[in-house]
PDB file of C-alpha atoms in Angstrom:
ATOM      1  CA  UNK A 212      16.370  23.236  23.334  1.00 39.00           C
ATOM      2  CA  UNK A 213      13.774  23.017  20.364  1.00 40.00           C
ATOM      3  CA  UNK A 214      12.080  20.621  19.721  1.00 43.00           C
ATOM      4  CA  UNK A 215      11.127  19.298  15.828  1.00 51.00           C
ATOM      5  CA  UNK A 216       8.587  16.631  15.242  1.00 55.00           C
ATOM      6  CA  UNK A 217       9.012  14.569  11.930  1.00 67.00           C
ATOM      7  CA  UNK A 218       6.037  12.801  12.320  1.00 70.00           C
ATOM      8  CA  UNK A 219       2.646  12.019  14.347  1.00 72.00           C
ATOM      9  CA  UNK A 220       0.145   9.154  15.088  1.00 76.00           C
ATOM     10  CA  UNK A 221      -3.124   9.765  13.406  1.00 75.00           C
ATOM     11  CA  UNK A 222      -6.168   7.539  13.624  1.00 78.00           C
ATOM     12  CA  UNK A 223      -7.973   7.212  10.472  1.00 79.00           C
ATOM     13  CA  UNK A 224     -11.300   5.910  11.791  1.00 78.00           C
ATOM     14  CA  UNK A 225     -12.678   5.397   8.906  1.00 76.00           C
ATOM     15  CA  UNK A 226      -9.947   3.073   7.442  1.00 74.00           C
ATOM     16  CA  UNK A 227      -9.802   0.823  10.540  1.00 74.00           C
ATOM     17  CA  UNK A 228      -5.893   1.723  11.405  1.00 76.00           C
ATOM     18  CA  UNK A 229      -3.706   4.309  12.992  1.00 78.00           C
ATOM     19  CA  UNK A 230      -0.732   5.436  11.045  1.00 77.00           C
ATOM     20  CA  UNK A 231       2.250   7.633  12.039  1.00 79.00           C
ATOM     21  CA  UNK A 232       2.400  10.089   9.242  1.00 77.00           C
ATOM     22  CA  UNK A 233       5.501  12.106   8.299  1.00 75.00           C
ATOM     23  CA  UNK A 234       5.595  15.699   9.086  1.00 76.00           C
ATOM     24  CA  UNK A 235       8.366  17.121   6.572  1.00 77.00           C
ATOM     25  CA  UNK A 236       7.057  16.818   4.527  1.00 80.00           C
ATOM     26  CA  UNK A 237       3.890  17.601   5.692  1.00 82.00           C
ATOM     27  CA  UNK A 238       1.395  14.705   3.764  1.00 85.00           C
ATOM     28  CA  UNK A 239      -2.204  14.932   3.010  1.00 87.00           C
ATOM     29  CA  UNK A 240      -4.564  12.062   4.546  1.00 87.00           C
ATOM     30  CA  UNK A 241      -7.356  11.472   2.214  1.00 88.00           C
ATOM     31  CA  UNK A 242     -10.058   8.156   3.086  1.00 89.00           C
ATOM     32  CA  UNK A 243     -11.675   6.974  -0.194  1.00 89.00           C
ATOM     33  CA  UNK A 244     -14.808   4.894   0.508  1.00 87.00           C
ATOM     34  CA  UNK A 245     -14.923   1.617  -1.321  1.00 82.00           C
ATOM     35  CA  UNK A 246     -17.019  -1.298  -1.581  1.00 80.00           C
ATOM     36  CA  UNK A 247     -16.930  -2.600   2.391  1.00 79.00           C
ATOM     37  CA  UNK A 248     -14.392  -0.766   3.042  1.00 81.00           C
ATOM     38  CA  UNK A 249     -12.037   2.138   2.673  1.00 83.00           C
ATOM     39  CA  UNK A 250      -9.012   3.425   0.975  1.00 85.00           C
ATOM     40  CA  UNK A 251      -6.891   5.555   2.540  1.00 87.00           C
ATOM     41  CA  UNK A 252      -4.372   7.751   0.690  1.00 87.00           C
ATOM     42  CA  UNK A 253      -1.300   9.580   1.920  1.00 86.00           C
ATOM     43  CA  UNK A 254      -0.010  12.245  -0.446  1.00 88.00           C
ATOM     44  CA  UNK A 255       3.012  14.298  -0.522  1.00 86.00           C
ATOM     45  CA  UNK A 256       2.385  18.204  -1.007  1.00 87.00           C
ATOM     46  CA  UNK A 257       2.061  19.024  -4.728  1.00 84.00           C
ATOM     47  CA  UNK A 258       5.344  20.900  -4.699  1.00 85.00           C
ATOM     48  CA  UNK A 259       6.991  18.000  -3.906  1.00 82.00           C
ATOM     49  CA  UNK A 260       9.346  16.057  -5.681  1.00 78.00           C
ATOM     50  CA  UNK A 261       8.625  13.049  -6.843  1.00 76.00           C
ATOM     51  CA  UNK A 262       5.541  13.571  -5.921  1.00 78.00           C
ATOM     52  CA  UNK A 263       4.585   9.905  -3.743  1.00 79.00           C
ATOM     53  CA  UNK A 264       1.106   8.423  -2.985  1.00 80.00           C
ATOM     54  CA  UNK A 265       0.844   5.392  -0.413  1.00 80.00           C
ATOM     55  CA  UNK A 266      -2.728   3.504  -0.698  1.00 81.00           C
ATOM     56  CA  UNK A 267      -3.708   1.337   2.140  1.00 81.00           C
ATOM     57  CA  UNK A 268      -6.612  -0.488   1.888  1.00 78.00           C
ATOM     58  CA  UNK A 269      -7.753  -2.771   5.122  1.00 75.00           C
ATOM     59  CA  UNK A 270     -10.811  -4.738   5.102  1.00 75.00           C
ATOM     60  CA  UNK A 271     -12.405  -5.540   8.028  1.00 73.00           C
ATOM     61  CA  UNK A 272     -14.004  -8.823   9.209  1.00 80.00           C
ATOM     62  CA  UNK A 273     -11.669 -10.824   6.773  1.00 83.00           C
ATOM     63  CA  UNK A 274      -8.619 -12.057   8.144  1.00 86.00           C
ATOM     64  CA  UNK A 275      -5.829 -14.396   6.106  1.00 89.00           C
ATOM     65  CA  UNK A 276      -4.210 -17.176   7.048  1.00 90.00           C
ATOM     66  CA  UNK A 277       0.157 -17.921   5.998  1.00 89.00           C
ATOM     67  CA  UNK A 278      -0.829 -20.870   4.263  1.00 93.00           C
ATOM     68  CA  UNK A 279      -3.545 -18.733   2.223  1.00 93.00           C
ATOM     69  CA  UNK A 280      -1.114 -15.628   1.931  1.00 94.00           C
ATOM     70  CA  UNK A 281       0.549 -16.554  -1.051  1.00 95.00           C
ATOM     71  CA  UNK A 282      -2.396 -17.171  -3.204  1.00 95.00           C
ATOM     72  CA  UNK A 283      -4.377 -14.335  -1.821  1.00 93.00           C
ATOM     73  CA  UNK A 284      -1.385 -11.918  -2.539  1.00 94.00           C
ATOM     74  CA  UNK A 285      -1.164 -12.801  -6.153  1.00 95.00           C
ATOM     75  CA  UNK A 286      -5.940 -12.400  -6.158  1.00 94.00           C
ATOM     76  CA  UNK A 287      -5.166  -9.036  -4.379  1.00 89.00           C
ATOM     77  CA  UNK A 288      -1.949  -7.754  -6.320  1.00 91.00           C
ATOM     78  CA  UNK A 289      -3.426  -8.800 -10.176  1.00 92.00           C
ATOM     79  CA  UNK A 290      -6.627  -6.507  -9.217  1.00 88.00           C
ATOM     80  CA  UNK A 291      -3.953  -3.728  -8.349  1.00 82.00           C
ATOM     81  CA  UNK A 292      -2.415  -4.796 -11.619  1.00 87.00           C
ATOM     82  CA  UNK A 293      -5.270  -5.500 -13.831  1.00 89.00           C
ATOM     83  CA  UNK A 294      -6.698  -2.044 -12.673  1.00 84.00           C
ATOM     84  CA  UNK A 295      -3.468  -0.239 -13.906  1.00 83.00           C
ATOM     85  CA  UNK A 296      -3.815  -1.934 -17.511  1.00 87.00           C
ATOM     86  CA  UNK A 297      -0.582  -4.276 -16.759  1.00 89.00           C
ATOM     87  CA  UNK A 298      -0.567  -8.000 -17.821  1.00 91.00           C
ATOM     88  CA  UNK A 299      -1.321 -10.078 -14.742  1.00 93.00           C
ATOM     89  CA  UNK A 300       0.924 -12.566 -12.985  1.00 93.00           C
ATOM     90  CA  UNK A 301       0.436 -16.154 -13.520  1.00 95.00           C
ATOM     91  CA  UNK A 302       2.008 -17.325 -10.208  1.00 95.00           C
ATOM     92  CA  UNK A 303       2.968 -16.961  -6.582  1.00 95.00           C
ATOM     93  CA  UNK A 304       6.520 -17.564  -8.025  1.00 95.00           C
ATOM     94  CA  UNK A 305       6.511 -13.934  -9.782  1.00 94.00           C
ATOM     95  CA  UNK A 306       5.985 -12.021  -6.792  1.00 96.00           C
ATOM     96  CA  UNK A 307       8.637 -11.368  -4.166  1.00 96.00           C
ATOM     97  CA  UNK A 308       8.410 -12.350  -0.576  1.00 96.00           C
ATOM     98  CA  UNK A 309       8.677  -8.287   1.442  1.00 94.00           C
ATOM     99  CA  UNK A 310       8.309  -7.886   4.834  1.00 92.00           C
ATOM    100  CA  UNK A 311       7.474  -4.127   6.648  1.00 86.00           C
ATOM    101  CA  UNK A 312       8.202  -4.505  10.108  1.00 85.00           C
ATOM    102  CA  UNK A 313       5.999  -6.678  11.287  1.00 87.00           C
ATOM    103  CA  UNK A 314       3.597  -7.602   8.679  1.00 88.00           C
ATOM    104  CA  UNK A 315       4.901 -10.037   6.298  1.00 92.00           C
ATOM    105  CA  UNK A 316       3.689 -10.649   2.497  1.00 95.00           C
ATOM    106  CA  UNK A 317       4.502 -10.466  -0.980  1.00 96.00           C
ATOM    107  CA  UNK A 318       5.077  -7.790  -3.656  1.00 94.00           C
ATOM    108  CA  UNK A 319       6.098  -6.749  -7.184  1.00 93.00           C
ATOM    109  CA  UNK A 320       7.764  -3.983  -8.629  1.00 93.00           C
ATOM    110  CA  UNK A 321       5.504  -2.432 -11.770  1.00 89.00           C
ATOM    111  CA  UNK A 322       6.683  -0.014 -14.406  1.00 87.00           C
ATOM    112  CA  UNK A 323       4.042   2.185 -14.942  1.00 83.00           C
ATOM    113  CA  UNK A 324       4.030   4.801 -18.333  1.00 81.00           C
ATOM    114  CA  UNK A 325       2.055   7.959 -18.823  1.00 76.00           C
ATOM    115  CA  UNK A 326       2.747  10.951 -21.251  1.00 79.00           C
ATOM    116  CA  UNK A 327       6.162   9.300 -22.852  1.00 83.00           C
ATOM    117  CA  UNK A 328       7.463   8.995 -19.064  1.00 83.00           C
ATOM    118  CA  UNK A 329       7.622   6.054 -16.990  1.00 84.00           C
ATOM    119  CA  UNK A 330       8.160   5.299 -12.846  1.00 81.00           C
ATOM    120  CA  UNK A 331       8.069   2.336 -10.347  1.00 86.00           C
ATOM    121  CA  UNK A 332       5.466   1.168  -8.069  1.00 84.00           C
ATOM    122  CA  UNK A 333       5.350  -1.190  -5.682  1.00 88.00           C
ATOM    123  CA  UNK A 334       2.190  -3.199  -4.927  1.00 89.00           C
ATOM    124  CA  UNK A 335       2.402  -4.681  -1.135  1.00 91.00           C
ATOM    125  CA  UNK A 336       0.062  -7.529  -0.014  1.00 92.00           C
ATOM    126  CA  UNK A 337       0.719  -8.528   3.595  1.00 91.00           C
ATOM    127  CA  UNK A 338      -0.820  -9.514   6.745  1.00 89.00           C
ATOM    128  CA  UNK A 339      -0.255  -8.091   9.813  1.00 84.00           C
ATOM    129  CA  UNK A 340      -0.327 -10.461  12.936  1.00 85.00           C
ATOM    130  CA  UNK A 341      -3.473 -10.554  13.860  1.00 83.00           C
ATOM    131  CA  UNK A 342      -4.129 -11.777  10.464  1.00 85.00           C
ATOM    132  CA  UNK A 343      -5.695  -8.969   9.024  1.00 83.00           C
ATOM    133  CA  UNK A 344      -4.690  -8.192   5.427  1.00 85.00           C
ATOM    134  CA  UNK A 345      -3.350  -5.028   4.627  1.00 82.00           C
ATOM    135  CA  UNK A 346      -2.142  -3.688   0.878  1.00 82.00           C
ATOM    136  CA  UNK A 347      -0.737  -0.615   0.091  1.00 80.00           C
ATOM    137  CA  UNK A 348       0.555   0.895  -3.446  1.00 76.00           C
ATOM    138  CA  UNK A 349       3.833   3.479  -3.161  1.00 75.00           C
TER     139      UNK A 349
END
């Protein structure tokens, strides 16, 4: 009997979290230091297609309550959005409520154009139960 693994656990230190990572393909782990924290980026091989990027970003020390989630999704998600050159959303109402196992929070759906071709993203702010925030692009 063979055995095939599609994926493994790998701590990422640096980024504060542990992540099972998928195997076939086999994704790149970058970690992107940023201002108190750290970004870390999981890439699919260049020959891939489409070609996918996941962006988690956890700070530490700074946890969120459910009463503060709403507001501190739409702070968190118009820097993803501002950053990208998209017009920013004016309320909590525009995003949509997403949950990802067990970390619940709020998203949106962005259309993103470069060089006459254009693709989705979706920007994820959440908190996982111990009330740490946790965001992620894809």
């Amino acid at each position: 009997m063979v055995s095939q693994v599609y994926a493994a656990e790998r701590e990422v230190p640096e980024g504060g979290i542990a992540l099972t990572v998928p195997a076939k393909p086999a994704w790149d782990v970058m970690v992107e230091p940023r201002k108190n924290t750290a970004a870390v980026m999981l890439t699919t091989p260049a020959e891939y297609y489409p070609l996918m990027t996941i962006e988690i970003i956890r700070v530490p020390d700074f946890t969120v309550t459910e009463a503060e989630l709403g507001e501190v999704a739409l702070s968190t998600l118009n820097t993803y959005i501002e950053g990208l050159g998209l017009r920013k959303v004016k309320s909590v109402k525009q995003l949509k409520k997403a949950r990802y196992g067990n970390i619940e929070g709020y998203s949106k759906t962005l259309t993103l154009r470069a060089e006459g071709q254009s693709w989705s993203a979706k920007a994820f702010m959440g908190i996982l139960p111990s009330g740490y925030p946790l965001t992620f692009l894809r």
